[in-house]
Each structure stands twice: as structure tokens, then as C-alpha cells.
Amino acid sequence: MEARDKQVLRSLRLELSAEVLVEGLVLQYLYQEGILTENHVQEIKAQATGLRRTMLLLDILPSRGPKAFDTFLDSLQEFPWVREKLEKAREEAVTELPAGRFDSWIYCGKRNLVCPRPVQSNQLLPSRILHLAF
């Protein structure tokens, strides 16, 4: 899972655990798509409360590969408002580009901007912004 997606799950952790019930389609879809193993499903189902089941799922997802976040989004058919919230947070998240290629730059969400690492995303200065042509 990309660092940006891990950041999104971490930042919305409490909201997700309050709004998503993982027992139904969410869990089964993630199992069907190979994101969760049978052991994961059993471990999640064994949790005493819905809150604990969701928290455990959120603990497991980041280590389940590059498709885990998108598959999790797909599993949220019963919770379209949650999916929208996650997609919006993902677009707005500030993510570092791979080291070695752009070592001193960061990618700033959907705005298609690349800015020097020392500048924080909420303090972007127009003179220090390089617009990318995509």
C-alpha cells in the first residue's frame, strides 16, 4: 500500500471505525479478492465488538499489498459516503515521491504541483512551485 493511502487510513481511523461495519460485504469482498486470508477473516470475526473488528481490519490492510486500498474502496458498496470521504482524503493527501528520483521534492495531492521538500503543503509559495504538464 502506498504511503499516501496508509496516511489516509490513519487520519480517518476513528471515523471509519464508527461508520463501517466490516462483518458483511466488506470482509467477504476483501477475502474474495485475496486481500485478506482465511485466518485474517477468522481473527477479525473473533473480535468482541464491531469497533474492534474494524480497528483490526485497519491494522491489517496496510500490509496487504499495493491493491489493498483500492480493493477496500470497492468493498464499501454499502457505505458510499465513506468511500467518497476516503477518495477525497486521498486526493488531498500530500505524498512524497520515490526517493532517488525526486529526492528533494514532494508531490502535493491532486493539484499537480511539485514543491521543494522544506515547504509544507499549507505554506506553498507561488515562486517556489513548479507546475507539471500532465
GROMACS .gro file of N, CA and C in nm:
model
  402
    1MET      N    1   0.085  -0.118   0.000
    1MET     CA    2   0.000   0.000   0.000
    1MET      C    3   0.089   0.124   0.000
    2GLU      N    4   0.052   0.223  -0.079
    2GLU     CA    5   0.128   0.347  -0.087
    2GLU      C    6   0.124   0.423   0.045
    3ALA      N    7   0.229   0.499   0.070
    3ALA     CA    8   0.237   0.579   0.193
    3ALA      C    9   0.118   0.674   0.204
    4ARG      N   10   0.076   0.730   0.092
    4ARG     CA   11  -0.038   0.823   0.092
    4ARG      C   12  -0.164   0.752   0.142
    5ASP      N   13  -0.186   0.630   0.096
    5ASP     CA   14  -0.306   0.555   0.135
    5ASP      C   15  -0.300   0.516   0.282
    6LYS      N   16  -0.182   0.480   0.330
    6LYS     CA   17  -0.165   0.450   0.473
    6LYS      C   18  -0.197   0.573   0.556
    7GLN      N   19  -0.151   0.688   0.508
    7GLN     CA   20  -0.177   0.815   0.577
    7GLN      C   21  -0.327   0.843   0.584
    8VAL      N   22  -0.398   0.817   0.476
    8VAL     CA   23  -0.543   0.840   0.471
    8VAL      C   24  -0.614   0.749   0.571
    9LEU      N   25  -0.580   0.621   0.572
    9LEU     CA   26  -0.643   0.529   0.667
    9LEU      C   27  -0.614   0.569   0.811
   10ARG      N   28  -0.492   0.612   0.837
   10ARG     CA   29  -0.455   0.654   0.973
   10ARG      C   30  -0.531   0.781   1.013
   11SER      N   31  -0.542   0.875   0.922
   11SER     CA   32  -0.605   1.003   0.956
   11SER      C   33  -0.757   0.990   0.976
   12LEU      N   34  -0.818   0.890   0.912
   12LEU     CA   35  -0.964   0.871   0.924
   12LEU      C   36  -1.000   0.750   1.008
   13ARG      N   37  -0.906   0.698   1.082
   13ARG     CA   38  -0.923   0.573   1.157
   13ARG      C   39  -1.046   0.574   1.249
   14LEU      N   40  -1.061   0.678   1.329
   14LEU     CA   41  -1.174   0.683   1.423
   14LEU      C   42  -1.307   0.697   1.350
   15GLU      N   43  -1.309   0.778   1.246
   15GLU     CA   44  -1.433   0.793   1.168
   15GLU      C   45  -1.471   0.662   1.100
   16LEU      N   46  -1.373   0.594   1.043
   16LEU     CA   47  -1.400   0.467   0.977
   16LEU      C   48  -1.453   0.363   1.074
   17SER      N   49  -1.392   0.358   1.191
   17SER     CA   50  -1.434   0.256   1.288
   17SER      C   51  -1.574   0.285   1.341
   18ALA      N   52  -1.618   0.409   1.336
   18ALA     CA   53  -1.752   0.443   1.381
   18ALA      C   54  -1.857   0.423   1.271
   19GLU      N   55  -1.815   0.428   1.144
   19GLU     CA   56  -1.912   0.428   1.034
   19GLU      C   57  -1.918   0.299   0.952
   20VAL      N   58  -1.817   0.214   0.961
   20VAL     CA   59  -1.811   0.095   0.876
   20VAL      C   60  -1.832  -0.032   0.957
   21LEU      N   61  -1.923  -0.116   0.911
   21LEU     CA   62  -1.943  -0.248   0.970
   21LEU      C   63  -1.875  -0.348   0.877
   22VAL      N   64  -1.769  -0.411   0.927
   22VAL     CA   65  -1.690  -0.497   0.839
   22VAL      C   66  -1.742  -0.640   0.827
   23GLU      N   67  -1.841  -0.679   0.910
   23GLU     CA   68  -1.885  -0.819   0.910
   23GLU      C   69  -1.945  -0.864   0.777
   24GLY      N   70  -2.013  -0.778   0.707
   24GLY     CA   71  -2.087  -0.817   0.587
   24GLY      C   72  -2.002  -0.821   0.462
   25LEU      N   73  -2.045  -0.744   0.364
   25LEU     CA   74  -1.981  -0.745   0.233
   25LEU      C   75  -1.835  -0.701   0.236
   26VAL      N   76  -1.801  -0.611   0.323
   26VAL     CA   77  -1.664  -0.559   0.327
   26VAL      C   78  -1.565  -0.674   0.347
   27LEU      N   79  -1.585  -0.749   0.452
   27LEU     CA   80  -1.495  -0.859   0.485
   27LEU      C   81  -1.493  -0.966   0.376
   28GLN      N   82  -1.611  -1.004   0.329
   28GLN     CA   83  -1.620  -1.110   0.227
   28GLN      C   84  -1.559  -1.067   0.094
   29TYR      N   85  -1.579  -0.942   0.057
   29TYR     CA   86  -1.521  -0.893  -0.068
   29TYR      C   87  -1.368  -0.891  -0.059
   30LEU      N   88  -1.314  -0.845   0.052
   30LEU     CA   89  -1.168  -0.841   0.069
   30LEU      C   90  -1.110  -0.982   0.068
   31TYR      N   91  -1.183  -1.078   0.123
   31TYR     CA   92  -1.139  -1.218   0.119
   31TYR      C   93  -1.146  -1.272  -0.025
   32GLN      N   94  -1.256  -1.246  -0.091
   32GLN     CA   95  -1.275  -1.291  -0.229
   32GLN      C   96  -1.164  -1.241  -0.321
   33GLU      N   97  -1.124  -1.116  -0.300
   33GLU     CA   98  -1.023  -1.053  -0.387
   33GLU      C   99  -0.879  -1.084  -0.344
   34GLY      N  100  -0.864  -1.165  -0.240
   34GLY     CA  101  -0.730  -1.208  -0.199
   34GLY      C  102  -0.655  -1.108  -0.114
   35ILE      N  103  -0.723  -1.005  -0.068
   35ILE     CA  104  -0.658  -0.906   0.019
   35ILE      C  105  -0.646  -0.965   0.160
   36LEU      N  106  -0.748  -1.033   0.205
   36LEU     CA  107  -0.745  -1.099   0.336
   36LEU      C  108  -0.736  -1.250   0.318
   37THR      N  109  -0.667  -1.314   0.410
   37THR     CA  110  -0.662  -1.460   0.413
   37THR      C  111  -0.777  -1.511   0.499
   38GLU      N  112  -0.797  -1.641   0.496
   38GLU     CA  113  -0.900  -1.701   0.581
   38GLU      C  114  -0.869  -1.677   0.729
   39ASN      N  115  -0.741  -1.682   0.764
   39ASN     CA  116  -0.700  -1.654   0.902
   39ASN      C  117  -0.734  -1.511   0.943
   40HIS      N  118  -0.712  -1.416   0.851
   40HIS     CA  119  -0.748  -1.277   0.880
   40HIS      C  120  -0.897  -1.265   0.909
   41VAL      N  121  -0.979  -1.327   0.823
   41VAL     CA  122  -1.124  -1.320   0.838
   41VAL      C  123  -1.166  -1.377   0.973
   42GLN      N  124  -1.111  -1.492   1.009
   42GLN     CA  125  -1.146  -1.554   1.136
   42GLN      C  126  -1.102  -1.468   1.254
   43GLU      N  127  -0.983  -1.410   1.244
   43GLU     CA  128  -0.932  -1.325   1.352
   43GLU      C  129  -1.019  -1.200   1.369
   44ILE      N  130  -1.060  -1.141   1.257
   44ILE     CA  131  -1.146  -1.022   1.263
   44ILE      C  132  -1.282  -1.057   1.321
   45LYS      N  133  -1.341  -1.166   1.274
   45LYS     CA  134  -1.473  -1.207   1.323
   45LYS      C  135  -1.471  -1.242   1.472
   46ALA      N  136  -1.356  -1.285   1.523
   46ALA     CA  137  -1.345  -1.324   1.663
   46ALA      C  138  -1.343  -1.206   1.760
   47GLN      N  139  -1.330  -1.085   1.707
   47GLN     CA  140  -1.327  -0.967   1.793
   47GLN      C  141  -1.464  -0.945   1.857
   48ALA      N  142  -1.463  -0.896   1.979
   48ALA     CA  143  -1.585  -0.884   2.060
   48ALA      C  144  -1.685  -0.779   2.010
   49THR      N  145  -1.636  -0.671   1.950
   49THR     CA  146  -1.725  -0.563   1.908
   49THR      C  147  -1.698  -0.523   1.764
   50GLY      N  148  -1.793  -0.455   1.704
   50GLY     CA  149  -1.777  -0.404   1.568
   50GLY      C  150  -1.661  -0.306   1.559
   51LEU      N  151  -1.646  -0.225   1.662
   51LEU     CA  152  -1.535  -0.129   1.666
   51LEU      C  153  -1.401  -0.201   1.660
   52ARG      N  154  -1.386  -0.305   1.739
   52ARG     CA  155  -1.260  -0.381   1.740
   52ARG      C  156  -1.238  -0.454   1.607
   53ARG      N  157  -1.345  -0.502   1.545
   53ARG     CA  158  -1.331  -0.569   1.415
   53ARG      C  159  -1.280  -0.471   1.311
   54THR      N  160  -1.338  -0.351   1.309
   54THR     CA  161  -1.295  -0.250   1.212
   54THR      C  162  -1.153  -0.206   1.239
   55MET      N  163  -1.118  -0.185   1.366
   55MET     CA  164  -0.981  -0.145   1.400
   55MET      C  165  -0.879  -0.250   1.356
   56LEU      N  166  -0.912  -0.376   1.376
   56LEU     CA  167  -0.820  -0.483   1.335
   56LEU      C  168  -0.805  -0.484   1.183
   57LEU      N  169  -0.915  -0.469   1.111
   57LEU     CA  170  -0.906  -0.462   0.966
   57LEU      C  171  -0.815  -0.347   0.924
   58LEU      N  172  -0.831  -0.230   0.986
   58LEU     CA  173  -0.748  -0.115   0.953
   58LEU      C  174  -0.601  -0.138   0.989
   59ASP      N  175  -0.576  -0.222   1.088
   59ASP     CA  176  -0.438  -0.259   1.121
   59ASP      C  177  -0.378  -0.353   1.017
   60ILE      N  178  -0.460  -0.441   0.961
   60ILE     CA  179  -0.414  -0.542   0.866
   60ILE      C  180  -0.395  -0.485   0.725
   61LEU      N  181  -0.487  -0.402   0.680
   61LEU     CA  182  -0.488  -0.354   0.541
   61LEU      C  183  -0.355  -0.297   0.490
   62PRO      N  184  -0.286  -0.211   0.565
   62PRO     CA  185  -0.164  -0.151   0.510
   62PRO      C  186  -0.055  -0.251   0.469
   63SER      N  187  -0.058  -0.370   0.525
   63SER     CA  188   0.045  -0.469   0.492
   63SER      C  189   0.001  -0.569   0.385
   64ARG      N  190  -0.114  -0.544   0.321
   64ARG     CA  191  -0.170  -0.643   0.229
   64ARG      C  192  -0.148  -0.612   0.082
   65GLY      N  193  -0.049  -0.532   0.051
   65GLY     CA  194  -0.009  -0.512  -0.088
   65GLY      C  195  -0.063  -0.386  -0.153
   66PRO      N  196  -0.016  -0.362  -0.276
   66PRO     CA  197  -0.048  -0.236  -0.345
   66PRO      C  198  -0.194  -0.220  -0.385
   67LYS      N  199  -0.270  -0.328  -0.394
   67LYS     CA  200  -0.411  -0.319  -0.435
   67LYS      C  201  -0.507  -0.310  -0.317
   68ALA      N  202  -0.453  -0.317  -0.196
   68ALA     CA  203  -0.539  -0.325  -0.076
   68ALA      C  204  -0.630  -0.203  -0.061
   69PHE      N  205  -0.578  -0.083  -0.080
   69PHE     CA  206  -0.660   0.037  -0.059
   69PHE      C  207  -0.772   0.045  -0.162
   70ASP      N  208  -0.739   0.025  -0.290
   70ASP     CA  209  -0.842   0.033  -0.394
   70ASP      C  210  -0.947  -0.076  -0.377
   71THR      N  211  -0.904  -0.194  -0.336
   71THR     CA  212  -0.999  -0.303  -0.313
   71THR      C  213  -1.087  -0.272  -0.193
   72PHE      N  214  -1.029  -0.210  -0.090
   72PHE     CA  215  -1.108  -0.167   0.024
   72PHE      C  216  -1.213  -0.066  -0.020
   73LEU      N  217  -1.174   0.029  -0.104
   73LEU     CA  218  -1.273   0.125  -0.157
   73LEU      C  219  -1.385   0.053  -0.230
   74ASP      N  220  -1.350  -0.046  -0.312
   74ASP     CA  221  -1.451  -0.123  -0.386
   74ASP      C  222  -1.544  -0.199  -0.291
   75SER      N  223  -1.492  -0.240  -0.176
   75SER     CA  224  -1.573  -0.318  -0.082
   75SER      C  225  -1.677  -0.234  -0.008
   76LEU      N  226  -1.668  -0.103  -0.019
   76LEU     CA  227  -1.755  -0.014   0.057
   76LEU      C  228  -1.886   0.018  -0.017
   77GLN      N  229  -1.941  -0.078  -0.088
   77GLN     CA  230  -2.064  -0.057  -0.164
   77GLN      C  231  -2.181  -0.015  -0.074
   78GLU      N  232  -2.184  -0.066   0.047
   78GLU     CA  233  -2.292  -0.032   0.141
   78GLU      C  234  -2.267   0.101   0.213
   79PHE      N  235  -2.150   0.158   0.193
   79PHE     CA  236  -2.111   0.281   0.262
   79PHE      C  237  -2.055   0.383   0.163
   80PRO      N  238  -2.137   0.429   0.067
   80PRO     CA  239  -2.085   0.520  -0.036
   80PRO      C  240  -2.031   0.652   0.019
   81TRP      N  241  -2.087   0.702   0.129
   81TRP     CA  242  -2.037   0.826   0.187
   81TRP      C  243  -1.897   0.807   0.246
   82VAL      N  244  -1.868   0.688   0.295
   82VAL     CA  245  -1.735   0.659   0.348
   82VAL      C  246  -1.635   0.652   0.233
   83ARG      N  247  -1.675   0.585   0.126
   83ARG     CA  248  -1.588   0.575   0.008
   83ARG      C  249  -1.555   0.714  -0.044
   84GLU      N  250  -1.655   0.801  -0.055
   84GLU     CA  251  -1.632   0.938  -0.103
   84GLU      C  252  -1.536   1.013  -0.012
   85LYS      N  253  -1.552   0.997   0.117
   85LYS     CA  254  -1.464   1.062   0.214
   85LYS      C  255  -1.319   1.015   0.197
   86LEU      N  256  -1.302   0.885   0.178
   86LEU     CA  257  -1.168   0.829   0.158
   86LEU      C  258  -1.106   0.877   0.027
   87GLU      N  259  -1.185   0.879  -0.079
   87GLU     CA  260  -1.135   0.925  -0.208
   87GLU      C  261  -1.093   1.072  -0.202
   88LYS      N  262  -1.173   1.153  -0.136
   88LYS     CA  263  -1.141   1.295  -0.122
   88LYS      C  264  -1.013   1.313  -0.041
   89ALA      N  265  -1.001   1.241   0.070
   89ALA     CA  266  -0.881   1.250   0.153
   89ALA      C  267  -0.758   1.203   0.076
   90ARG      N  268  -0.776   1.103  -0.007
   90ARG     CA  269  -0.664   1.050  -0.087
   90ARG      C  270  -0.617   1.155  -0.187
   91GLU      N  271  -0.710   1.223  -0.251
   91GLU     CA  272  -0.674   1.327  -0.348
   91GLU      C  273  -0.601   1.443  -0.282
   92GLU      N  274  -0.638   1.474  -0.160
   92GLU     CA  275  -0.582   1.589  -0.091
   92GLU      C  276  -0.453   1.557  -0.014
   93ALA      N  277  -0.423   1.429   0.000
   93ALA     CA  278  -0.306   1.389   0.078
   93ALA      C  279  -0.177   1.433   0.010
   94VAL      N  280  -0.083   1.474   0.090
   94VAL     CA  281   0.050   1.510   0.040
   94VAL      C  282   0.137   1.387   0.050
   95THR      N  283   0.199   1.352  -0.061
   95THR     CA  284   0.278   1.230  -0.065
   95THR      C  285   0.418   1.258  -0.116
   96GLU      N  286   0.514   1.194  -0.058
   96GLU     CA  287   0.650   1.205  -0.108
   96GLU      C  288   0.666   1.118  -0.231
   97LEU      N  289   0.741   1.170  -0.328
   97LEU     CA  290   0.774   1.091  -0.446
   97LEU      C  291   0.883   0.991  -0.410
   98PRO      N  292   0.900   0.888  -0.490
   98PRO     CA  293   1.001   0.787  -0.459
   98PRO      C  294   1.140   0.846  -0.444
   99ALA      N  295   1.210   0.804  -0.340
   99ALA     CA  296   1.346   0.852  -0.314
   99ALA      C  297   1.436   0.811  -0.429
  100GLY      N  298   1.538   0.892  -0.455
  100GLY     CA  299   1.630   0.862  -0.562
  100GLY      C  300   1.591   0.931  -0.691
  101ARG      N  301   1.463   0.947  -0.715
  101ARG     CA  302   1.418   1.011  -0.837
  101ARG      C  303   1.392   1.159  -0.814
  102PHE      N  304   1.323   1.193  -0.709
  102PHE     CA  305   1.292   1.331  -0.674
  102PHE      C  306   1.323   1.350  -0.526
  103ASP      N  307   1.447   1.329  -0.491
  103ASP     CA  308   1.485   1.325  -0.351
  103ASP      C  309   1.455   1.453  -0.274
  104SER      N  310   1.454   1.566  -0.339
  104SER     CA  311   1.434   1.691  -0.266
  104SER      C  312   1.300   1.758  -0.300
  105TRP      N  313   1.206   1.681  -0.353
  105TRP     CA  314   1.077   1.736  -0.391
  105TRP      C  315   0.965   1.652  -0.333
  106ILE      N  316   0.846   1.711  -0.316
  106ILE     CA  317   0.729   1.635  -0.275
  106ILE      C  318   0.616   1.661  -0.374
  107TYR      N  319   0.529   1.561  -0.391
  107TYR     CA  320   0.411   1.574  -0.475
  107TYR      C  321   0.296   1.619  -0.387
  108CYS      N  322   0.225   1.721  -0.429
  108CYS     CA  323   0.121   1.781  -0.344
  108CYS      C  324  -0.018   1.747  -0.397
  109GLY      N  325  -0.065   1.628  -0.371
  109GLY     CA  326  -0.202   1.587  -0.400
  109GLY      C  327  -0.247   1.606  -0.542
  110LYS      N  328  -0.377   1.630  -0.562
  110LYS     CA  329  -0.435   1.638  -0.695
  110LYS      C  330  -0.405   1.770  -0.766
  111ARG      N  331  -0.338   1.861  -0.698
  111ARG     CA  332  -0.313   1.992  -0.757
  111ARG      C  333  -0.205   1.987  -0.864
  112ASN      N  334  -0.144   1.869  -0.887
  112ASN     CA  335  -0.038   1.852  -0.987
  112ASN      C  336   0.075   1.951  -0.967
  113LEU      N  337   0.117   1.966  -0.844
  113LEU     CA  338   0.227   2.055  -0.811
  113LEU      C  339   0.342   1.974  -0.754
  114VAL      N  340   0.461   2.019  -0.783
  114VAL     CA  341   0.578   1.964  -0.717
  114VAL      C  342   0.646   2.081  -0.650
  115CYS      N  343   0.676   2.067  -0.521
  115CYS     CA  344   0.737   2.177  -0.449
  115CYS      C  345   0.857   2.127  -0.369
  116PRO      N  346   0.949   2.214  -0.336
  116PRO     CA  347   1.066   2.173  -0.260
  116PRO      C  348   1.027   2.114  -0.126
  117ARG      N  349   1.099   2.013  -0.081
  117ARG     CA  350   1.070   1.943   0.043
  117ARG      C  351   1.057   2.036   0.164
  118PRO      N  352   1.139   2.140   0.182
  118PRO     CA  353   1.126   2.223   0.303
  118PRO      C  354   0.993   2.297   0.315
  119VAL      N  355   0.924   2.318   0.204
  119VAL     CA  356   0.798   2.392   0.207
  119VAL      C  357   0.686   2.296   0.243
  120GLN      N  358   0.609   2.328   0.347
  120GLN     CA  359   0.495   2.245   0.385
  120GLN      C  360   0.378   2.276   0.292
  121SER      N  361   0.291   2.176   0.273
  121SER     CA  362   0.183   2.189   0.175
  121SER      C  363   0.089   2.307   0.203
  122ASN      N  364   0.073   2.346   0.330
  122ASN     CA  365  -0.016   2.458   0.361
  122ASN      C  366   0.056   2.592   0.356
  123GLN      N  367   0.184   2.591   0.318
  123GLN     CA  368   0.260   2.715   0.311
  123GLN      C  369   0.328   2.729   0.174
  124LEU      N  370   0.267   2.679   0.068
  124LEU     CA  371   0.328   2.684  -0.064
  124LEU      C  372   0.342   2.829  -0.110
  125LEU      N  373   0.459   2.862  -0.160
  125LEU     CA  374   0.485   2.995  -0.212
  125LEU      C  375   0.483   2.989  -0.364
  126PRO      N  376   0.408   3.078  -0.430
  126PRO     CA  377   0.397   3.071  -0.576
  126PRO      C  378   0.532   3.070  -0.647
  127SER      N  379   0.632   3.142  -0.596
  127SER     CA  380   0.761   3.147  -0.663
  127SER      C  381   0.839   3.017  -0.650
  128ARG      N  382   0.796   2.928  -0.560
  128ARG     CA  383   0.870   2.804  -0.539
  128ARG      C  384   0.793   2.682  -0.590
  129ILE      N  385   0.691   2.706  -0.669
  129ILE     CA  386   0.607   2.596  -0.717
  129ILE      C  387   0.636   2.570  -0.865
  130LEU      N  388   0.651   2.445  -0.897
  130LEU     CA  389   0.672   2.405  -1.035
  130LEU      C  390   0.547   2.332  -1.080
  131HIS      N  391   0.474   2.388  -1.175
  131HIS     CA  392   0.353   2.322  -1.226
  131HIS      C  393   0.394   2.217  -1.326
  132LEU      N  394   0.336   2.102  -1.317
  132LEU     CA  395   0.366   1.993  -1.407
  132LEU      C  396   0.264   1.990  -1.520
  133ALA      N  397   0.308   1.961  -1.637
  133ALA     CA  398   0.217   1.948  -1.752
  133ALA      C  399   0.184   1.801  -1.769
  134PHE      N  400   0.064   1.762  -1.729
  134PHE     CA  401   0.022   1.622  -1.744
  134PHE      C  402  -0.070   1.606  -1.860
   0.00000   0.00000   0.00000
